[in-house]
CSV table of C-alpha atoms and ligand atoms in Angstrom, one decimal:
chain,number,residue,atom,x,y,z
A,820,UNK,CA,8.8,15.3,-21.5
A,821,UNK,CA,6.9,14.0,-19.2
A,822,UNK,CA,2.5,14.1,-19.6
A,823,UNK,CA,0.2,16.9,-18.5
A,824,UNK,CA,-1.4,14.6,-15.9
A,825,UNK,CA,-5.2,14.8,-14.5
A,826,UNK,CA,-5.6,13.7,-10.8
A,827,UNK,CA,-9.2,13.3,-10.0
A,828,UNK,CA,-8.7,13.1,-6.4
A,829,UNK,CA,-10.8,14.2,-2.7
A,830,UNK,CA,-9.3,14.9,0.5
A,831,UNK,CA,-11.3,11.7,2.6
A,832,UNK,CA,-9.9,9.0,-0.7
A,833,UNK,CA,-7.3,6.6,1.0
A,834,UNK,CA,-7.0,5.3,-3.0
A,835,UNK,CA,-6.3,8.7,-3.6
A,836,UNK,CA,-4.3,9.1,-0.9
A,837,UNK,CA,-2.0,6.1,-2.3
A,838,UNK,CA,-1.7,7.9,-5.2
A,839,UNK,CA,-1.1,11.4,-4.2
A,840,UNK,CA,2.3,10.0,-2.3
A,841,UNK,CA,3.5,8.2,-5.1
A,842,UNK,CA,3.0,11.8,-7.1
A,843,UNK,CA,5.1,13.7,-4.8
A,844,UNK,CA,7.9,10.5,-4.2
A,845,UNK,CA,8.5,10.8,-8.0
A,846,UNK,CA,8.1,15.0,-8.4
A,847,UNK,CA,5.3,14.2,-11.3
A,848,UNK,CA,3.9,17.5,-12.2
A,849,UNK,CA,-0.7,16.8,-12.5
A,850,UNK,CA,-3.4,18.9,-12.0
A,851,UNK,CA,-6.0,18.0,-9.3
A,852,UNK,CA,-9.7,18.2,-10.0
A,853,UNK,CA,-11.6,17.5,-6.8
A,854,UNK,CA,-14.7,15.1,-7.1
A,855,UNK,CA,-16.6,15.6,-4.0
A,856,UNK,CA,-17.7,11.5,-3.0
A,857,UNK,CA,-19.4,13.0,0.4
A,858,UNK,CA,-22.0,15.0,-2.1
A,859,UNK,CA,-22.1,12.0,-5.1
A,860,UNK,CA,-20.5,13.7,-7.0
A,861,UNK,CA,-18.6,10.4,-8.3
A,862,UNK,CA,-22.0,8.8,-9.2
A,863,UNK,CA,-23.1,11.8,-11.8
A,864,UNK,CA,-22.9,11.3,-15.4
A,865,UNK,CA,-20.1,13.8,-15.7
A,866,UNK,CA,-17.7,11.8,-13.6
A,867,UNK,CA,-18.8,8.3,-14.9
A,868,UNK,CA,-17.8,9.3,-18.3
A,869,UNK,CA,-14.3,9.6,-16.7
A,870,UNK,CA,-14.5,6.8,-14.2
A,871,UNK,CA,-17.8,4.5,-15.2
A,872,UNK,CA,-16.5,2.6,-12.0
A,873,UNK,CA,-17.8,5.8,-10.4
A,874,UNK,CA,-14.7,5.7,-8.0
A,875,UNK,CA,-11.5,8.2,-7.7
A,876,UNK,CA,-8.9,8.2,-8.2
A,877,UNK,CA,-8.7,8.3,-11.6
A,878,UNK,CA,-5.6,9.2,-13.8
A,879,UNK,CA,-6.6,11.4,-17.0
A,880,UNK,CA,-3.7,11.0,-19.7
A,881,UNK,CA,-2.9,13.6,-22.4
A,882,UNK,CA,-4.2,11.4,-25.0
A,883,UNK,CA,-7.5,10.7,-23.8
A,884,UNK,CA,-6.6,7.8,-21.5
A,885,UNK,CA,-8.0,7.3,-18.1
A,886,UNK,CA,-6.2,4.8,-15.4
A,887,UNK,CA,-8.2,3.5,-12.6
A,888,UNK,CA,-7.4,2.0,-9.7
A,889,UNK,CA,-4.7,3.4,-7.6
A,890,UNK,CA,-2.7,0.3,-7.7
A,891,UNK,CA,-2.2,-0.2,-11.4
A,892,UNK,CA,-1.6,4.1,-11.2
A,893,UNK,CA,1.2,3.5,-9.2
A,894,UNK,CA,2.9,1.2,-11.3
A,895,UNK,CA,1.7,3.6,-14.3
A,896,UNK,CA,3.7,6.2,-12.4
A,897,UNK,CA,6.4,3.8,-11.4
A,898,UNK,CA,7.0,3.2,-15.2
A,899,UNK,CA,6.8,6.9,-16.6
A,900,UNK,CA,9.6,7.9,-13.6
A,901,UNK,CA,11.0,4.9,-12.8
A,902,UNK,CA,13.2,7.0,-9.8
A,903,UNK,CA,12.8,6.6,-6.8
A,904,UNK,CA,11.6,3.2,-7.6
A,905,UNK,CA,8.9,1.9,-6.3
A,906,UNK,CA,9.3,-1.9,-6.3
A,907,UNK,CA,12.8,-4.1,-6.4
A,908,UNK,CA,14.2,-5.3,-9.0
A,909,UNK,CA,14.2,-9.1,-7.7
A,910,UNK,CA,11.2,-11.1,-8.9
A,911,UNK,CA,10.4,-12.5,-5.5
A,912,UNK,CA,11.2,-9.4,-3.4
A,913,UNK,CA,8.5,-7.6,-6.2
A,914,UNK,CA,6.2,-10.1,-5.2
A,915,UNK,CA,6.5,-9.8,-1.6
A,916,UNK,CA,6.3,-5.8,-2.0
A,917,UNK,CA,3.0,-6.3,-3.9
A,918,UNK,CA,1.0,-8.5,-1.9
A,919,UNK,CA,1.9,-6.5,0.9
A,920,UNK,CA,0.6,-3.5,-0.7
A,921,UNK,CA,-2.4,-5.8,-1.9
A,922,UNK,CA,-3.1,-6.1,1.9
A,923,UNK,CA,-4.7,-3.1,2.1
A,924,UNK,CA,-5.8,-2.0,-1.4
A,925,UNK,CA,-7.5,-5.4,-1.8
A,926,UNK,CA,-8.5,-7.1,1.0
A,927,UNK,CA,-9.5,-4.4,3.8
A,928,UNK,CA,-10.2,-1.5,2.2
A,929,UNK,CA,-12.8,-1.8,-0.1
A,930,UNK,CA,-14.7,-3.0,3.1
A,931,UNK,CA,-14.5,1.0,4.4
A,932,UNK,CA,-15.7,2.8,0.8
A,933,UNK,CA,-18.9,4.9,1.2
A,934,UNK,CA,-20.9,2.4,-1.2
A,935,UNK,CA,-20.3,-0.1,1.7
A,936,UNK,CA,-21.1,1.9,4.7
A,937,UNK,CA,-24.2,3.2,2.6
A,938,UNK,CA,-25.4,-0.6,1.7
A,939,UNK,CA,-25.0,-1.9,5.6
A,940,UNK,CA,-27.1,1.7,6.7
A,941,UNK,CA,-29.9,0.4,4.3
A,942,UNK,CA,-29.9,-2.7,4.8
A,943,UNK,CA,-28.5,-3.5,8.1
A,944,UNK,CA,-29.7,-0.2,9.7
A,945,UNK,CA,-26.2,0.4,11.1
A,946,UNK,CA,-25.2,3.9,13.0
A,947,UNK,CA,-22.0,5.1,13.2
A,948,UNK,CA,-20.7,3.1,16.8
A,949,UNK,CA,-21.6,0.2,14.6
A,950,UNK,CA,-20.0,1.1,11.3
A,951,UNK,CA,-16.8,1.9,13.6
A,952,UNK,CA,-17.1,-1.3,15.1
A,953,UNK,CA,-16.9,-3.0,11.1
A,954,UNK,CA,-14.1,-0.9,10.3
A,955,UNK,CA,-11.8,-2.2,13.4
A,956,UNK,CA,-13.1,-5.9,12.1
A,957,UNK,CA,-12.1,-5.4,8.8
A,958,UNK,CA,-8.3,-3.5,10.0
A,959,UNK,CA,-7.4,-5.0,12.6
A,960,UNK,CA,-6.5,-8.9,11.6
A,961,UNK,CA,-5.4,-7.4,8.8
A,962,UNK,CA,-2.7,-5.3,10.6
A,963,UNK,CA,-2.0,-8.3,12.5
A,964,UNK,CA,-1.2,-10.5,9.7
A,965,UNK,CA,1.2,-7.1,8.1
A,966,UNK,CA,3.0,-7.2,11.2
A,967,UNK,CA,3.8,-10.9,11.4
A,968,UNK,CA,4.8,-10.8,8.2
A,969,UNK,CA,7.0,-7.9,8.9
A,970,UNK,CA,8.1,-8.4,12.1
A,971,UNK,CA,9.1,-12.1,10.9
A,972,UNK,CA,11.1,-11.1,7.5
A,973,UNK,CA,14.5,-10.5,7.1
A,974,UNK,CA,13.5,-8.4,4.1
A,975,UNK,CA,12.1,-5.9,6.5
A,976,UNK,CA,14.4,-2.8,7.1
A,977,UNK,CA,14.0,0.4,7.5
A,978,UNK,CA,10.9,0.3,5.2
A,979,UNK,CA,8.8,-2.6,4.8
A,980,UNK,CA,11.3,-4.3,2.4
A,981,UNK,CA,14.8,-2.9,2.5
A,982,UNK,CA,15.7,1.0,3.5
A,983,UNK,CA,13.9,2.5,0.5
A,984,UNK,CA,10.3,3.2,-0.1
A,985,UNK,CA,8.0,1.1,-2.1
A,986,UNK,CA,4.1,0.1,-2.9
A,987,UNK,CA,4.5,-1.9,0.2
A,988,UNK,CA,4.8,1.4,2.1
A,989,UNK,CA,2.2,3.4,0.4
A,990,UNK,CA,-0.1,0.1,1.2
A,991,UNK,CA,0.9,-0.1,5.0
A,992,UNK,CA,0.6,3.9,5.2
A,993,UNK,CA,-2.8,3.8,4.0
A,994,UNK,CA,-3.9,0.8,6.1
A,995,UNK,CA,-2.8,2.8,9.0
A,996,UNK,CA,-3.9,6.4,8.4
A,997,UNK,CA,-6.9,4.6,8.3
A,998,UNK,CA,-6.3,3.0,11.2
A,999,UNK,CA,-5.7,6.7,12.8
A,1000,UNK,CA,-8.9,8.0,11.3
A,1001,UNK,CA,-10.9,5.1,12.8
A,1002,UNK,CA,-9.7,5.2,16.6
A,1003,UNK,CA,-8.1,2.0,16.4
A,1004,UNK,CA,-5.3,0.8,18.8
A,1005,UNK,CA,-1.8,0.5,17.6
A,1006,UNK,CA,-0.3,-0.7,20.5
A,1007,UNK,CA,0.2,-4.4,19.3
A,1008,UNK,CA,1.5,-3.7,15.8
A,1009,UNK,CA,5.9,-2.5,17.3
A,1010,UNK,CA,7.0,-3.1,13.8
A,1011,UNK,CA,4.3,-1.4,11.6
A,1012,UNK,CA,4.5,1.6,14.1
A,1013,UNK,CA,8.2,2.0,13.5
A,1014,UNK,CA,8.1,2.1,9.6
A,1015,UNK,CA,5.0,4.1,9.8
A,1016,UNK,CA,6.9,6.5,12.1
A,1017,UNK,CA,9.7,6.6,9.7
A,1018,UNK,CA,7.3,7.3,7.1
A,1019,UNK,CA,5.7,10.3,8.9
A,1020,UNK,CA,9.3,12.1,8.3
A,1021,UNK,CA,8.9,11.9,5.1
A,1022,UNK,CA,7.5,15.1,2.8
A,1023,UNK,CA,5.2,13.1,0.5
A,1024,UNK,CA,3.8,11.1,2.7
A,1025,UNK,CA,3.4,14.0,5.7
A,1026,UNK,CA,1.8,16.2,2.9
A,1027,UNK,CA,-0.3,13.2,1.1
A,1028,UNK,CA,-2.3,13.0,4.6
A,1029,UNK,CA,-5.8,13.5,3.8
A,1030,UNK,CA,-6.3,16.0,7.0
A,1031,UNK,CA,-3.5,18.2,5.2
A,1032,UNK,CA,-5.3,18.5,1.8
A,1033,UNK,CA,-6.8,21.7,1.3
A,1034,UNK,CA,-10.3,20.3,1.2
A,1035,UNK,CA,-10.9,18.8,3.8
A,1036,UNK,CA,-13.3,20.3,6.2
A,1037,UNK,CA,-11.4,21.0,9.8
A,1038,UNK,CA,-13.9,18.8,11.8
A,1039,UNK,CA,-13.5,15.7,9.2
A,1040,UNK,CA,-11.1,13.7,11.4
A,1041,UNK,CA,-12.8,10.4,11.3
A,1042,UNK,CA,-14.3,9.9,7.8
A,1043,UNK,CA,-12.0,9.2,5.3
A,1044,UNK,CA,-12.7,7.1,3.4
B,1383,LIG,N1,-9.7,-0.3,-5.4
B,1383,LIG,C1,-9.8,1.0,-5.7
B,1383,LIG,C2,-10.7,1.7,-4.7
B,1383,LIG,C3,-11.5,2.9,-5.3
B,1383,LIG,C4,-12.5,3.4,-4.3
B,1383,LIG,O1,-13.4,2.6,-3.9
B,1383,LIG,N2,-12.4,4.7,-4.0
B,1383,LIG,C5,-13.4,5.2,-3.1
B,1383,LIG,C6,-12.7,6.4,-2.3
B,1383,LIG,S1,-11.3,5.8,-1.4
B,1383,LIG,C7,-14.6,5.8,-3.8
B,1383,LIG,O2,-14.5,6.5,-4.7
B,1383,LIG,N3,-15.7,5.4,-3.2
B,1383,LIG,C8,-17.0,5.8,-3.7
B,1383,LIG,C9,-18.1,5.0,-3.1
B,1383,LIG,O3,-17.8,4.1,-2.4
B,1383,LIG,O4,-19.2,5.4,-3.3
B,1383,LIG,C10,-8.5,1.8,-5.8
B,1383,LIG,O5,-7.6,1.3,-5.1
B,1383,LIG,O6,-8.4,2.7,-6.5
Protein backbone atom coordinates (compact mmCIF):
# COMPACT_ATOMS: atom_id res chain seq x y z
CA UNK A 1 0.00 0.00 0.00
CA UNK A 2 1.49 2.65 -1.14
CA UNK A 3 1.51 6.42 1.21
CA UNK A 4 -1.11 9.13 1.19
CA UNK A 5 1.39 11.63 -0.28
CA UNK A 6 1.40 15.64 0.19
CA UNK A 7 2.69 17.58 -2.90
CA UNK A 8 3.21 21.20 -2.00
CA UNK A 9 3.55 22.38 -5.38
CA UNK A 10 2.72 25.92 -7.76
CA UNK A 11 2.07 26.11 -11.32
CA UNK A 12 5.52 28.66 -12.22
CA UNK A 13 7.99 25.78 -9.88
CA UNK A 14 10.35 24.15 -12.50
CA UNK A 15 11.47 21.90 -9.04
CA UNK A 16 7.96 21.28 -8.89
CA UNK A 17 7.67 20.66 -12.24
CA UNK A 18 10.50 17.84 -11.99
CA UNK A 19 8.56 16.39 -9.57
CA UNK A 20 5.05 16.48 -10.84
CA UNK A 21 6.44 14.28 -13.98
CA UNK A 22 8.00 11.76 -12.02
CA UNK A 23 4.33 11.53 -10.14
CA UNK A 24 2.55 10.88 -13.16
CA UNK A 25 5.64 8.44 -14.90
CA UNK A 26 5.11 6.23 -11.83
CA UNK A 27 0.93 6.55 -11.33
CA UNK A 28 1.69 7.73 -7.48
CA UNK A 29 -1.54 8.79 -6.10
CA UNK A 30 -0.75 12.70 -3.75
CA UNK A 31 -2.69 15.40 -2.96
CA UNK A 32 -1.57 18.85 -4.14
CA UNK A 33 -1.65 21.80 -1.84
CA UNK A 34 -0.73 25.01 -3.83
CA UNK A 35 1.76 27.46 -2.04
CA UNK A 36 1.49 30.59 -4.00
CA UNK A 37 5.66 31.81 -4.29
CA UNK A 38 4.44 34.89 -6.54
CA UNK A 39 2.42 36.18 -3.17
CA UNK A 40 5.29 34.76 -0.40
CA UNK A 41 3.43 32.54 0.54
CA UNK A 42 6.60 30.09 0.85
CA UNK A 43 8.23 32.68 3.25
CA UNK A 44 5.25 32.62 6.05
CA UNK A 45 5.54 30.75 9.09
CA UNK A 46 2.93 28.24 8.08
CA UNK A 47 4.90 26.95 5.18
CA UNK A 48 8.37 27.18 6.92
CA UNK A 49 7.19 24.73 9.44
CA UNK A 50 6.87 22.43 6.35
CA UNK A 51 9.78 23.56 4.33
CA UNK A 52 12.13 25.93 6.76
CA UNK A 53 14.12 26.14 3.40
CA UNK A 54 11.07 28.17 2.51
CA UNK A 55 11.09 26.52 -1.06
CA UNK A 56 8.56 23.92 -2.88
CA UNK A 57 8.41 21.44 -3.63
CA UNK A 58 8.15 19.70 -0.71
CA UNK A 59 7.01 15.97 -0.17
CA UNK A 60 4.73 15.52 3.12
CA UNK A 61 4.88 11.76 4.15
CA UNK A 62 2.17 9.89 6.14
CA UNK A 63 4.27 9.83 9.09
CA UNK A 64 5.15 13.21 9.54
CA UNK A 65 8.14 13.32 7.20
CA UNK A 66 8.79 16.06 4.80
CA UNK A 67 11.38 15.56 1.65
CA UNK A 68 12.84 18.60 0.06
CA UNK A 69 14.48 19.07 -2.84
CA UNK A 70 13.09 17.71 -5.95
CA UNK A 71 16.03 15.69 -6.75
CA UNK A 72 16.37 13.58 -3.67
CA UNK A 73 12.02 13.33 -4.21
CA UNK A 74 12.67 11.75 -7.26
CA UNK A 75 14.76 9.14 -6.05
CA UNK A 76 12.31 8.93 -2.93
CA UNK A 77 9.73 8.23 -5.61
CA UNK A 78 12.05 6.12 -7.61
CA UNK A 79 12.44 3.80 -4.51
CA UNK A 80 8.73 3.60 -3.28
CA UNK A 81 7.76 2.50 -7.24
CA UNK A 82 10.68 1.45 -8.50
CA UNK A 83 8.62 0.94 -12.27
CA UNK A 84 9.20 2.68 -14.74
CA UNK A 85 12.58 3.19 -13.41
CA UNK A 86 14.10 6.12 -13.26
CA UNK A 87 17.88 5.50 -13.41
CA UNK A 88 19.88 2.27 -14.88
CA UNK A 89 20.92 -0.22 -13.20
CA UNK A 90 24.72 0.12 -14.21
CA UNK A 91 26.82 2.15 -11.77
CA UNK A 92 28.43 4.32 -14.39
CA UNK A 93 25.43 4.76 -16.64
CA UNK A 94 23.58 5.98 -13.03
CA UNK A 95 26.21 8.36 -12.84
CA UNK A 96 26.02 9.78 -16.11
CA UNK A 97 22.06 9.99 -15.76
CA UNK A 98 22.55 12.05 -12.57
CA UNK A 99 24.92 14.57 -13.41
CA UNK A 100 23.09 15.11 -16.29
CA UNK A 101 20.01 15.75 -14.36
CA UNK A 102 22.38 17.68 -11.87
CA UNK A 103 22.93 20.05 -14.98
CA UNK A 104 19.95 21.73 -14.42
CA UNK A 105 18.80 21.18 -10.86
CA UNK A 106 22.21 22.34 -9.66
CA UNK A 107 24.09 24.40 -11.67
CA UNK A 108 21.53 26.70 -13.72
CA UNK A 109 18.56 26.78 -12.00
CA UNK A 110 18.92 28.02 -8.79
CA UNK A 111 20.29 31.14 -10.77
CA UNK A 112 16.39 31.70 -12.09
CA UNK A 113 14.49 31.28 -8.40
CA UNK A 114 12.52 34.37 -7.30
CA UNK A 115 15.02 34.92 -4.27
CA UNK A 116 17.60 35.62 -7.03
CA UNK A 117 15.71 37.76 -9.42
CA UNK A 118 14.45 39.67 -6.07
CA UNK A 119 18.24 40.11 -4.65
CA UNK A 120 19.72 41.45 -8.28
CA UNK A 121 16.27 44.03 -8.37
CA UNK A 122 17.56 45.31 -4.93
CA UNK A 123 20.64 45.37 -5.36
CA UNK A 124 21.60 45.58 -8.92
CA UNK A 125 18.45 47.60 -9.81
CA UNK A 126 17.69 45.19 -12.71
CA UNK A 127 14.31 45.28 -14.90
CA UNK A 128 12.98 42.63 -16.64
CA UNK A 129 15.04 43.01 -20.29
CA UNK A 130 17.94 42.63 -17.89
CA UNK A 131 16.74 39.75 -15.75
CA UNK A 132 15.96 38.04 -19.29
CA UNK A 133 19.21 38.76 -20.40
CA UNK A 134 20.77 36.69 -16.86
CA UNK A 135 18.47 33.94 -17.49
CA UNK A 136 19.88 33.28 -21.27
CA UNK A 137 23.50 33.63 -19.43
CA UNK A 138 22.84 31.25 -17.02
CA UNK A 139 20.86 28.54 -19.78
CA UNK A 140 22.49 28.84 -22.55
CA UNK A 141 26.24 27.40 -21.95
CA UNK A 142 24.54 25.16 -19.96
CA UNK A 143 22.47 23.69 -22.88
CA UNK A 144 25.52 23.79 -24.83
CA UNK A 145 27.53 21.72 -22.67
CA UNK A 146 24.02 19.04 -22.37
CA UNK A 147 24.20 18.80 -26.02
CA UNK A 148 27.86 18.01 -26.42
CA UNK A 149 27.50 15.64 -24.10
CA UNK A 150 24.55 14.15 -25.71
CA UNK A 151 25.23 14.63 -29.12
CA UNK A 152 28.76 12.99 -28.44
CA UNK A 153 27.60 9.75 -26.33
CA UNK A 154 26.79 6.50 -27.51
CA UNK A 155 24.62 6.20 -24.45
CA UNK A 156 22.33 8.63 -25.98
CA UNK A 157 19.15 7.06 -27.64
CA UNK A 158 16.02 7.83 -27.85
CA UNK A 159 16.06 9.52 -24.43
CA UNK A 160 19.09 11.02 -23.00
CA UNK A 161 20.52 7.61 -22.00
CA UNK A 162 18.99 4.58 -23.75
CA UNK A 163 15.18 4.51 -25.08
CA UNK A 164 13.59 4.81 -21.62
CA UNK A 165 13.01 7.77 -19.52
CA UNK A 166 15.11 8.78 -16.60
CA UNK A 167 16.17 11.79 -14.11
CA UNK A 168 18.30 12.76 -17.03
CA UNK A 169 15.13 13.53 -18.92
CA UNK A 170 13.14 15.21 -16.24
CA UNK A 171 16.58 17.37 -15.80
CA UNK A 172 16.92 18.26 -19.60
CA UNK A 173 12.91 18.82 -19.75
CA UNK A 174 13.10 21.27 -17.11
CA UNK A 175 16.24 23.08 -18.44
CA UNK A 176 14.31 23.54 -21.62
CA UNK A 177 10.72 24.41 -20.58
CA UNK A 178 12.63 26.91 -19.10
CA UNK A 179 14.33 27.65 -21.92
CA UNK A 180 10.74 28.04 -23.69
CA UNK A 181 9.43 30.26 -20.94
CA UNK A 182 12.52 32.56 -21.30
CA UNK A 183 12.54 33.24 -25.25
CA UNK A 184 15.70 31.62 -25.73
CA UNK A 185 16.88 30.06 -29.08
CA UNK A 186 16.91 26.48 -29.65
CA UNK A 187 18.24 26.40 -32.85
CA UNK A 188 21.79 25.19 -31.93
CA UNK A 189 20.94 22.49 -29.47
CA UNK A 190 19.58 19.32 -32.82
CA UNK A 191 20.04 16.71 -30.15
CA UNK A 192 18.36 18.19 -27.02
CA UNK A 193 15.48 19.34 -29.42
CA UNK A 194 14.85 15.77 -30.61
CA UNK A 195 14.64 14.04 -27.10
CA UNK A 196 12.70 17.02 -25.84
CA UNK A 197 10.33 16.56 -28.81
CA UNK A 198 10.05 12.95 -27.99
CA UNK A 199 9.35 13.97 -24.57
CA UNK A 200 6.47 16.36 -25.56
CA UNK A 201 4.46 12.99 -26.64
CA UNK A 202 4.63 11.91 -23.67
CA UNK A 203 1.30 12.24 -21.06
CA UNK A 204 3.34 13.18 -17.89
CA UNK A 205 5.52 15.20 -19.16
CA UNK A 206 2.77 17.12 -21.76
CA UNK A 207 0.52 17.43 -18.57
CA UNK A 208 3.44 18.28 -15.96
CA UNK A 209 3.94 21.64 -18.16
CA UNK A 210 3.49 24.47 -15.84
CA UNK A 211 1.20 26.43 -18.51
CA UNK A 212 -1.23 23.29 -18.22
CA UNK A 213 -1.59 23.30 -14.36
CA UNK A 214 -4.75 24.59 -13.31
CA UNK A 215 -3.20 27.64 -11.53
CA UNK A 216 -1.58 29.21 -13.61
CA UNK A 217 -2.88 32.58 -14.62
CA UNK A 218 -3.50 32.59 -18.71
CA UNK A 219 -1.09 35.52 -19.34
CA UNK A 220 1.86 33.81 -17.12
CA UNK A 221 3.90 32.59 -20.11
CA UNK A 222 7.27 33.90 -19.16
CA UNK A 223 7.63 33.59 -15.44
CA UNK A 224 8.13 30.41 -14.20
CA UNK A 225 10.19 30.00 -12.16
N1 LIG B 1 17.08 22.89 -5.57
C1 LIG B 1 15.69 22.97 -5.22
C2 LIG B 1 15.11 24.28 -5.72
C3 LIG B 1 13.94 24.73 -4.89
C4 LIG B 1 13.52 26.14 -5.29
O1 LIG B 1 14.34 27.08 -5.29
N2 LIG B 1 12.25 26.27 -5.65
C5 LIG B 1 11.77 27.55 -6.08
C6 LIG B 1 10.65 27.38 -7.08
S1 LIG B 1 11.22 26.53 -8.51
C7 LIG B 1 11.25 28.34 -4.92
O2 LIG B 1 10.50 27.83 -4.11
N3 LIG B 1 11.69 29.58 -4.84
C8 LIG B 1 11.28 30.51 -3.86
C9 LIG B 1 12.16 31.73 -3.89
O3 LIG B 1 13.14 31.76 -4.62
O4 LIG B 1 11.86 32.65 -3.15
C10 LIG B 1 14.92 21.79 -5.82
O5 LIG B 1 15.36 21.26 -6.84
O6 LIG B 1 13.90 21.39 -5.24
Amino acid sequence: MLPDLTFYSHWRSLAAYRVRVALALKGIAHKVVTIDISTGEHRRESFLAINPQGVIPALGLPDGTVLSQSLAILEYLDEIRPRPPLLPQEPAARARVRSLALIHAADVHPLLVPRVRARLSQQASIDDGAWKHWAHGALLPAMQAMEALLANSPSTGRFCHGDAVTLADIGLSSQWVAMALFGCDTAAFPTASRICASLGTINAFAQAHPLRQPDAPGAARGEAQ
